[in-house]
PDB file of N, CA and C in Angstrom:
ATOM      1  N   ASN B   1       0.855  -1.203   0.000  1.00 82.00           N
ATOM      2  CA  ASN B   1       0.000   0.000   0.000  1.00 82.00           C
ATOM      3  C   ASN B   1       0.891   1.253   0.000  1.00 82.00           C
ATOM      4  N   PHE B   2       0.427   2.268  -0.699  1.00 83.00           N
ATOM      5  CA  PHE B   2       1.204   3.508  -0.818  1.00 83.00           C
ATOM      6  C   PHE B   2       1.411   4.164   0.547  1.00 83.00           C
ATOM      7  N   PHE B   3       0.332   4.201   1.354  1.00 81.00           N
ATOM      8  CA  PHE B   3       0.420   4.875   2.649  1.00 81.00           C
ATOM      9  C   PHE B   3       1.363   4.145   3.598  1.00 81.00           C
ATOM     10  N   ASP B   4       1.391   2.821   3.494  1.00 83.00           N
ATOM     11  CA  ASP B   4       2.332   2.063   4.320  1.00 83.00           C
ATOM     12  C   ASP B   4       3.767   2.468   4.014  1.00 83.00           C
ATOM     13  N   ILE B   5       4.054   2.624   2.724  1.00 83.00           N
ATOM     14  CA  ILE B   5       5.412   3.009   2.313  1.00 83.00           C
ATOM     15  C   ILE B   5       5.751   4.394   2.853  1.00 83.00           C
ATOM     16  N   VAL B   6       4.814   5.329   2.688  1.00 82.00           N
ATOM     17  CA  VAL B   6       5.050   6.699   3.170  1.00 82.00           C
ATOM     18  C   VAL B   6       5.278   6.695   4.671  1.00 82.00           C
ATOM     19  N   PHE B   7       4.437   5.942   5.397  1.00 83.00           N
ATOM     20  CA  PHE B   7       4.568   5.893   6.856  1.00 83.00           C
ATOM     21  C   PHE B   7       5.918   5.311   7.258  1.00 83.00           C
ATOM     22  N   ALA B   8       6.327   4.246   6.567  1.00 84.00           N
ATOM     23  CA  ALA B   8       7.612   3.621   6.887  1.00 84.00           C
ATOM     24  C   ALA B   8       8.757   4.604   6.675  1.00 84.00           C
ATOM     25  N   VAL B   9       8.714   5.327   5.552  1.00 84.00           N
ATOM     26  CA  VAL B   9       9.786   6.288   5.262  1.00 84.00           C
ATOM     27  C   VAL B   9       9.817   7.384   6.319  1.00 84.00           C
ATOM     28  N   LEU B  10       8.632   7.901   6.673  1.00 83.00           N
ATOM     29  CA  LEU B  10       8.576   8.987   7.654  1.00 83.00           C
ATOM     30  C   LEU B  10       9.072   8.524   9.018  1.00 83.00           C
ATOM     31  N   SER B  11       8.643   7.347   9.454  1.00 84.00           N
ATOM     32  CA  SER B  11       9.070   6.874  10.771  1.00 84.00           C
ATOM     33  C   SER B  11      10.579   6.630  10.782  1.00 84.00           C
ATOM     34  N   ARG B  12      11.103   6.115   9.668  1.00 84.00           N
ATOM     35  CA  ARG B  12      12.543   5.899   9.584  1.00 84.00           C
ATOM     36  C   ARG B  12      13.280   7.228   9.675  1.00 84.00           C
ATOM     37  N   LYS B  13      12.737   8.247   9.002  1.00 81.00           N
ATOM     38  CA  LYS B  13      13.370   9.566   9.021  1.00 81.00           C
ATOM     39  C   LYS B  13      13.377  10.140  10.439  1.00 81.00           C
ATOM     40  N   THR B  14      12.253  10.002  11.154  1.00 84.00           N
ATOM     41  CA  THR B  14      12.202  10.558  12.508  1.00 84.00           C
ATOM     42  C   THR B  14      13.199   9.854  13.414  1.00 84.00           C
ATOM     43  N   THR B  15      13.311   8.517  13.293  1.00 84.00           N
ATOM     44  CA  THR B  15      14.287   7.826  14.133  1.00 84.00           C
ATOM     45  C   THR B  15      15.701   8.279  13.789  1.00 84.00           C
ATOM     46  N   GLN B  16      15.978   8.507  12.510  1.00 82.00           N
ATOM     47  CA  GLN B  16      17.298   9.021  12.120  1.00 82.00           C
ATOM     48  C   GLN B  16      17.560  10.370  12.779  1.00 82.00           C
ATOM     49  N   LEU B  17      16.555  11.242  12.737  1.00 82.00           N
ATOM     50  CA  LEU B  17      16.727  12.570  13.329  1.00 82.00           C
ATOM     51  C   LEU B  17      16.970  12.459  14.828  1.00 82.00           C
ATOM     52  N   GLN B  18      16.223  11.572  15.489  1.00 81.00           N
ATOM     53  CA  GLN B  18      16.412  11.399  16.929  1.00 81.00           C
ATOM     54  C   GLN B  18      17.820  10.900  17.235  1.00 81.00           C
ATOM     55  N   LYS B  19      18.293   9.932  16.439  1.00 82.00           N
ATOM     56  CA  LYS B  19      19.646   9.415  16.647  1.00 82.00           C
ATOM     57  C   LYS B  19      20.675  10.520  16.447  1.00 82.00           C
ATOM     58  N   ASN B  20      20.492  11.319  15.393  1.00 82.00           N
ATOM     59  CA  ASN B  20      21.424  12.423  15.142  1.00 82.00           C
ATOM     60  C   ASN B  20      21.430  13.396  16.308  1.00 82.00           C
ATOM     61  N   ALA B  21      20.253  13.697  16.839  1.00 80.00           N
ATOM     62  CA  ALA B  21      20.167  14.639  17.953  1.00 80.00           C
ATOM     63  C   ALA B  21      20.902  14.090  19.166  1.00 80.00           C
ATOM     64  N   LYS B  22      20.711  12.805  19.448  1.00 78.00           N
ATOM     65  CA  LYS B  22      21.409  12.207  20.589  1.00 78.00           C
ATOM     66  C   LYS B  22      22.916  12.262  20.386  1.00 78.00           C
ATOM     67  N   ARG B  23      23.345  11.953  19.160  1.00 78.00           N
ATOM     68  CA  ARG B  23      24.780  11.964  18.876  1.00 78.00           C
ATOM     69  C   ARG B  23      25.344  13.376  19.035  1.00 78.00           C
ATOM     70  N   ASN B  24      24.608  14.359  18.557  1.00 76.00           N
ATOM     71  CA  ASN B  24      25.072  15.739  18.694  1.00 76.00           C
ATOM     72  C   ASN B  24      25.143  16.146  20.154  1.00 76.00           C
ATOM     73  N   ASP B  25      24.178  15.681  20.956  1.00 72.00           N
ATOM     74  CA  ASP B  25      24.220  15.987  22.384  1.00 72.00           C
ATOM     75  C   ASP B  25      25.461  15.385  23.028  1.00 72.00           C
ATOM     76  N   ARG B  26      25.796  14.172  22.625  1.00 71.00           N
ATOM     77  CA  ARG B  26      26.996  13.545  23.184  1.00 71.00           C
ATOM     78  C   ARG B  26      28.248  14.294  22.739  1.00 71.00           C
ATOM     79  N   LYS B  27      28.240  14.779  21.499  1.00 68.00           N
ATOM     80  CA  LYS B  27      29.418  15.474  20.970  1.00 68.00           C
ATOM     81  C   LYS B  27      29.718  16.727  21.777  1.00 68.00           C
ATOM     82  N   ARG B  28      28.712  17.545  22.002  1.00 64.00           N
ATOM     83  CA  ARG B  28      28.976  18.790  22.732  1.00 64.00           C
ATOM     84  C   ARG B  28      28.358  18.698  24.124  1.00 64.00           C
ATOM     85  N   ASN B  29      29.154  19.064  25.100  1.00 54.00           N
ATOM     86  CA  ASN B  29      28.722  18.895  26.484  1.00 54.00           C
ATOM     87  C   ASN B  29      27.591  19.843  26.844  1.00 54.00           C
ATOM     88  N   ASP B  30      27.670  21.080  26.336  1.00 54.00           N
ATOM     89  CA  ASP B  30      26.619  22.038  26.683  1.00 54.00           C
ATOM     90  C   ASP B  30      25.504  21.909  25.658  1.00 54.00           C
ATOM     91  N   ALA B  31      24.355  21.422  26.110  1.00 50.00           N
ATOM     92  CA  ALA B  31      23.214  21.224  25.214  1.00 50.00           C
ATOM     93  C   ALA B  31      22.260  22.409  25.290  1.00 50.00           C
ATOM     94  N   LYS B  32      22.806  23.583  25.625  1.00 56.00           N
ATOM     95  CA  LYS B  32      21.928  24.747  25.799  1.00 56.00           C
ATOM     96  C   LYS B  32      21.176  25.122  24.524  1.00 56.00           C
ATOM     97  N   PRO B  33      21.849  25.284  23.390  1.00 56.00           N
ATOM     98  CA  PRO B  33      21.096  25.684  22.187  1.00 56.00           C
ATOM     99  C   PRO B  33      20.010  24.685  21.824  1.00 56.00           C
ATOM    100  N   ARG B  34      20.300  23.399  22.040  1.00 55.00           N
ATOM    101  CA  ARG B  34      19.325  22.380  21.707  1.00 55.00           C
ATOM    102  C   ARG B  34      18.106  22.498  22.623  1.00 55.00           C
ATOM    103  N   ASN B  35      18.350  22.757  23.916  1.00 56.00           N
ATOM    104  CA  ASN B  35      17.235  22.923  24.843  1.00 56.00           C
ATOM    105  C   ASN B  35      16.374  24.108  24.435  1.00 56.00           C
ATOM    106  N   CYS B  36      17.036  25.180  23.985  1.00 61.00           N
ATOM    107  CA  CYS B  36      16.287  26.347  23.517  1.00 61.00           C
ATOM    108  C   CYS B  36      15.360  25.948  22.376  1.00 61.00           C
ATOM    109  N   ASN B  37      15.896  25.197  21.417  1.00 62.00           N
ATOM    110  CA  ASN B  37      15.072  24.772  20.295  1.00 62.00           C
ATOM    111  C   ASN B  37      13.910  23.921  20.769  1.00 62.00           C
ATOM    112  N   LYS B  38      14.182  23.048  21.742  1.00 63.00           N
ATOM    113  CA  LYS B  38      13.133  22.173  22.258  1.00 63.00           C
ATOM    114  C   LYS B  38      12.034  23.015  22.890  1.00 63.00           C
ATOM    115  N   LEU B  39      12.430  24.010  23.686  1.00 63.00           N
ATOM    116  CA  LEU B  39      11.446  24.886  24.324  1.00 63.00           C
ATOM    117  C   LEU B  39      10.621  25.615  23.278  1.00 63.00           C
ATOM    118  N   ASN B  40      11.298  26.167  22.269  1.00 64.00           N
ATOM    119  CA  ASN B  40      10.569  26.868  21.214  1.00 64.00           C
ATOM    120  C   ASN B  40       9.553  25.956  20.566  1.00 64.00           C
ATOM    121  N   PHE B  41       9.977  24.717  20.307  1.00 65.00           N
ATOM    122  CA  PHE B  41       9.074  23.771  19.654  1.00 65.00           C
ATOM    123  C   PHE B  41       7.880  23.473  20.548  1.00 65.00           C
ATOM    124  N   GLN B  42       8.141  23.283  21.857  1.00 64.00           N
ATOM    125  CA  GLN B  42       7.042  22.999  22.783  1.00 64.00           C
ATOM    126  C   GLN B  42       6.075  24.174  22.841  1.00 64.00           C
ATOM    127  N   ASN B  43       6.617  25.394  22.884  1.00 67.00           N
ATOM    128  CA  ASN B  43       5.748  26.571  22.908  1.00 67.00           C
ATOM    129  C   ASN B  43       4.893  26.645  21.657  1.00 67.00           C
ATOM    130  N   ARG B  44       5.523  26.400  20.503  1.00 69.00           N
ATOM    131  CA  ARG B  44       4.771  26.419  19.249  1.00 69.00           C
ATOM    132  C   ARG B  44       3.677  25.367  19.262  1.00 69.00           C
ATOM    133  N   ALA B  45       4.016  24.157  19.751  1.00 70.00           N
ATOM    134  CA  ALA B  45       3.045  23.065  19.748  1.00 70.00           C
ATOM    135  C   ALA B  45       1.870  23.397  20.658  1.00 70.00           C
ATOM    136  N   SER B  46       2.153  23.951  21.854  1.00 73.00           N
ATOM    137  CA  SER B  46       1.059  24.269  22.770  1.00 73.00           C
ATOM    138  C   SER B  46       0.215  25.402  22.198  1.00 73.00           C
ATOM    139  N   GLY B  47       0.862  26.372  21.544  1.00 73.00           N
ATOM    140  CA  GLY B  47       0.097  27.443  20.917  1.00 73.00           C
ATOM    141  C   GLY B  47      -0.821  26.913  19.842  1.00 73.00           C
ATOM    142  N   LEU B  48      -0.315  25.957  19.076  1.00 74.00           N
ATOM    143  CA  LEU B  48      -1.130  25.337  18.029  1.00 74.00           C
ATOM    144  C   LEU B  48      -2.311  24.600  18.644  1.00 74.00           C
ATOM    145  N   LYS B  49      -2.055  23.904  19.766  1.00 77.00           N
ATOM    146  CA  LYS B  49      -3.129  23.166  20.437  1.00 77.00           C
ATOM    147  C   LYS B  49      -4.220  24.122  20.903  1.00 77.00           C
ATOM    148  N   GLU B  50      -3.793  25.240  21.516  1.00 79.00           N
ATOM    149  CA  GLU B  50      -4.769  26.227  21.990  1.00 79.00           C
ATOM    150  C   GLU B  50      -5.590  26.771  20.831  1.00 79.00           C
ATOM    151  N   GLU B  51      -4.916  27.051  19.723  1.00 78.00           N
ATOM    152  CA  GLU B  51      -5.617  27.577  18.551  1.00 78.00           C
ATOM    153  C   GLU B  51      -6.634  26.569  18.033  1.00 78.00           C
ATOM    154  N   MET B  52      -6.254  25.297  18.026  1.00 78.00           N
ATOM    155  CA  MET B  52      -7.180  24.258  17.558  1.00 78.00           C
ATOM    156  C   MET B  52      -8.416  24.190  18.454  1.00 78.00           C
ATOM    157  N   THR B  53      -8.204  24.212  19.779  1.00 80.00           N
ATOM    158  CA  THR B  53      -9.359  24.138  20.683  1.00 80.00           C
ATOM    159  C   THR B  53     -10.233  25.371  20.513  1.00 80.00           C
ATOM    160  N   ARG B  54      -9.597  26.537  20.317  1.00 78.00           N
ATOM    161  CA  ARG B  54     -10.380  27.756  20.134  1.00 78.00           C
ATOM    162  C   ARG B  54     -11.244  27.653  18.875  1.00 78.00           C
ATOM    163  N   LEU B  55     -10.644  27.169  17.789  1.00 76.00           N
ATOM    164  CA  LEU B  55     -11.404  27.023  16.545  1.00 76.00           C
ATOM    165  C   LEU B  55     -12.541  26.025  16.715  1.00 76.00           C
ATOM    166  N   ARG B  56     -12.262  24.941  17.441  1.00 77.00           N
ATOM    167  CA  ARG B  56     -13.300  23.929  17.644  1.00 77.00           C
ATOM    168  C   ARG B  56     -14.474  24.524  18.428  1.00 77.00           C
ATOM    169  N   MET B  57     -14.136  25.307  19.467  1.00 75.00           N
ATOM    170  CA  MET B  57     -15.209  25.904  20.270  1.00 75.00           C
ATOM    171  C   MET B  57     -16.006  26.899  19.437  1.00 75.00           C
ATOM    172  N   LEU B  58     -15.305  27.663  18.591  1.00 74.00           N
ATOM    173  CA  LEU B  58     -16.020  28.601  17.721  1.00 74.00           C
ATOM    174  C   LEU B  58     -16.967  27.857  16.792  1.00 74.00           C
ATOM    175  N   ARG B  59     -16.485  26.739  16.266  1.00 72.00           N
ATOM    176  CA  ARG B  59     -17.312  25.982  15.329  1.00 72.00           C
ATOM    177  C   ARG B  59     -18.537  25.403  16.032  1.00 72.00           C
ATOM    178  N   GLU B  60     -18.369  25.028  17.298  1.00 72.00           N
ATOM    179  CA  GLU B  60     -19.496  24.440  18.026  1.00 72.00           C
ATOM    180  C   GLU B  60     -20.429  25.510  18.573  1.00 72.00           C
ATOM    181  N   GLY B  61     -20.121  26.762  18.338  1.00 67.00           N
ATOM    182  CA  GLY B  61     -21.013  27.838  18.751  1.00 67.00           C
ATOM    183  C   GLY B  61     -20.756  28.338  20.158  1.00 67.00           C
ATOM    184  N   GLY B  62     -19.659  27.912  20.789  1.00 56.00           N
ATOM    185  CA  GLY B  62     -19.347  28.407  22.126  1.00 56.00           C
ATOM    186  C   GLY B  62     -18.520  29.666  22.052  1.00 56.00           C
ATOM    187  N   ARG B  63     -19.056  30.688  21.396  1.00 52.00           N
ATOM    188  CA  ARG B  63     -18.258  31.894  21.138  1.00 52.00           C
ATOM    189  C   ARG B  63     -17.867  32.601  22.436  1.00 52.00           C
ATOM    190  N   THR B  64     -18.784  32.705  23.379  1.00 57.00           N
ATOM    191  CA  THR B  64     -18.466  33.401  24.631  1.00 57.00           C
ATOM    192  C   THR B  64     -17.359  32.654  25.365  1.00 57.00           C
ATOM    193  N   LEU B  65     -17.431  31.314  25.347  1.00 54.00           N
ATOM    194  CA  LEU B  65     -16.416  30.501  26.004  1.00 54.00           C
ATOM    195  C   LEU B  65     -15.045  30.756  25.371  1.00 54.00           C
ATOM    196  N   ALA B  66     -15.013  30.767  24.042  1.00 51.00           N
ATOM    197  CA  ALA B  66     -13.741  30.956  23.343  1.00 51.00           C
ATOM    198  C   ALA B  66     -13.151  32.329  23.652  1.00 51.00           C
ATOM    199  N   SER B  67     -13.983  33.364  23.621  1.00 58.00           N
ATOM    200  CA  SER B  67     -13.448  34.706  23.861  1.00 58.00           C
ATOM    201  C   SER B  67     -12.972  34.838  25.305  1.00 58.00           C
ATOM    202  N   SER B  68     -13.677  34.207  26.251  1.00 58.00           N
ATOM    203  CA  SER B  68     -13.233  34.299  27.640  1.00 58.00           C
ATOM    204  C   SER B  68     -11.897  33.589  27.820  1.00 58.00           C
ATOM    205  N   SER B  69     -11.707  32.450  27.143  1.00 57.00           N
ATOM    206  CA  SER B  69     -10.429  31.750  27.267  1.00 57.00           C
ATOM    207  C   SER B  69      -9.309  32.577  26.642  1.00 57.00           C
ATOM    208  N   LEU B  70      -9.621  33.317  25.579  1.00 59.00           N
ATOM    209  CA  LEU B  70      -8.615  34.178  24.963  1.00 59.00           C
ATOM    210  C   LEU B  70      -8.198  35.284  25.927  1.00 59.00           C
ATOM    211  N   LYS B  71      -9.188  35.906  26.572  1.00 58.00           N
ATOM    212  CA  LYS B  71      -8.866  36.983  27.508  1.00 58.00           C
ATOM    213  C   LYS B  71      -8.034  36.454  28.669  1.00 58.00           C
ATOM    214  N   LYS B  72      -8.337  35.231  29.111  1.00 55.00           N
ATOM    215  CA  LYS B  72      -7.618  34.651  30.225  1.00 55.00           C
ATOM    216  C   LYS B  72      -6.135  34.488  29.898  1.00 55.00           C
ATOM    217  N   SER B  73      -5.827  34.052  28.659  1.00 51.00           N
ATOM    218  CA  SER B  73      -4.441  33.753  28.311  1.00 51.00           C
ATOM    219  C   SER B  73      -3.600  35.027  28.221  1.00 51.00           C
ATOM    220  N   ASP B  74      -4.213  36.170  27.950  1.00 45.00           N
ATOM    221  CA  ASP B  74      -3.438  37.422  27.809  1.00 45.00           C
ATOM    222  C   ASP B  74      -2.929  37.958  29.129  1.00 45.00           C
TER     223      ASP B  74
END
């Protein structure tokens, strides 16, 4: 199946990236820049999650709920 092939390639790529990241961490003792990138990624991911929930609430007609959650986060 085409999707099986795509999934296999993607999963292989992610494991390669993880291995490279571990190797780079071992190479340099100070992993500060990498931690920064990790934090940025986590912040982006959580922001995306919040945006998704906000859109879902808007779609379900909970407009007051969505706007109140927006005000809370500011």
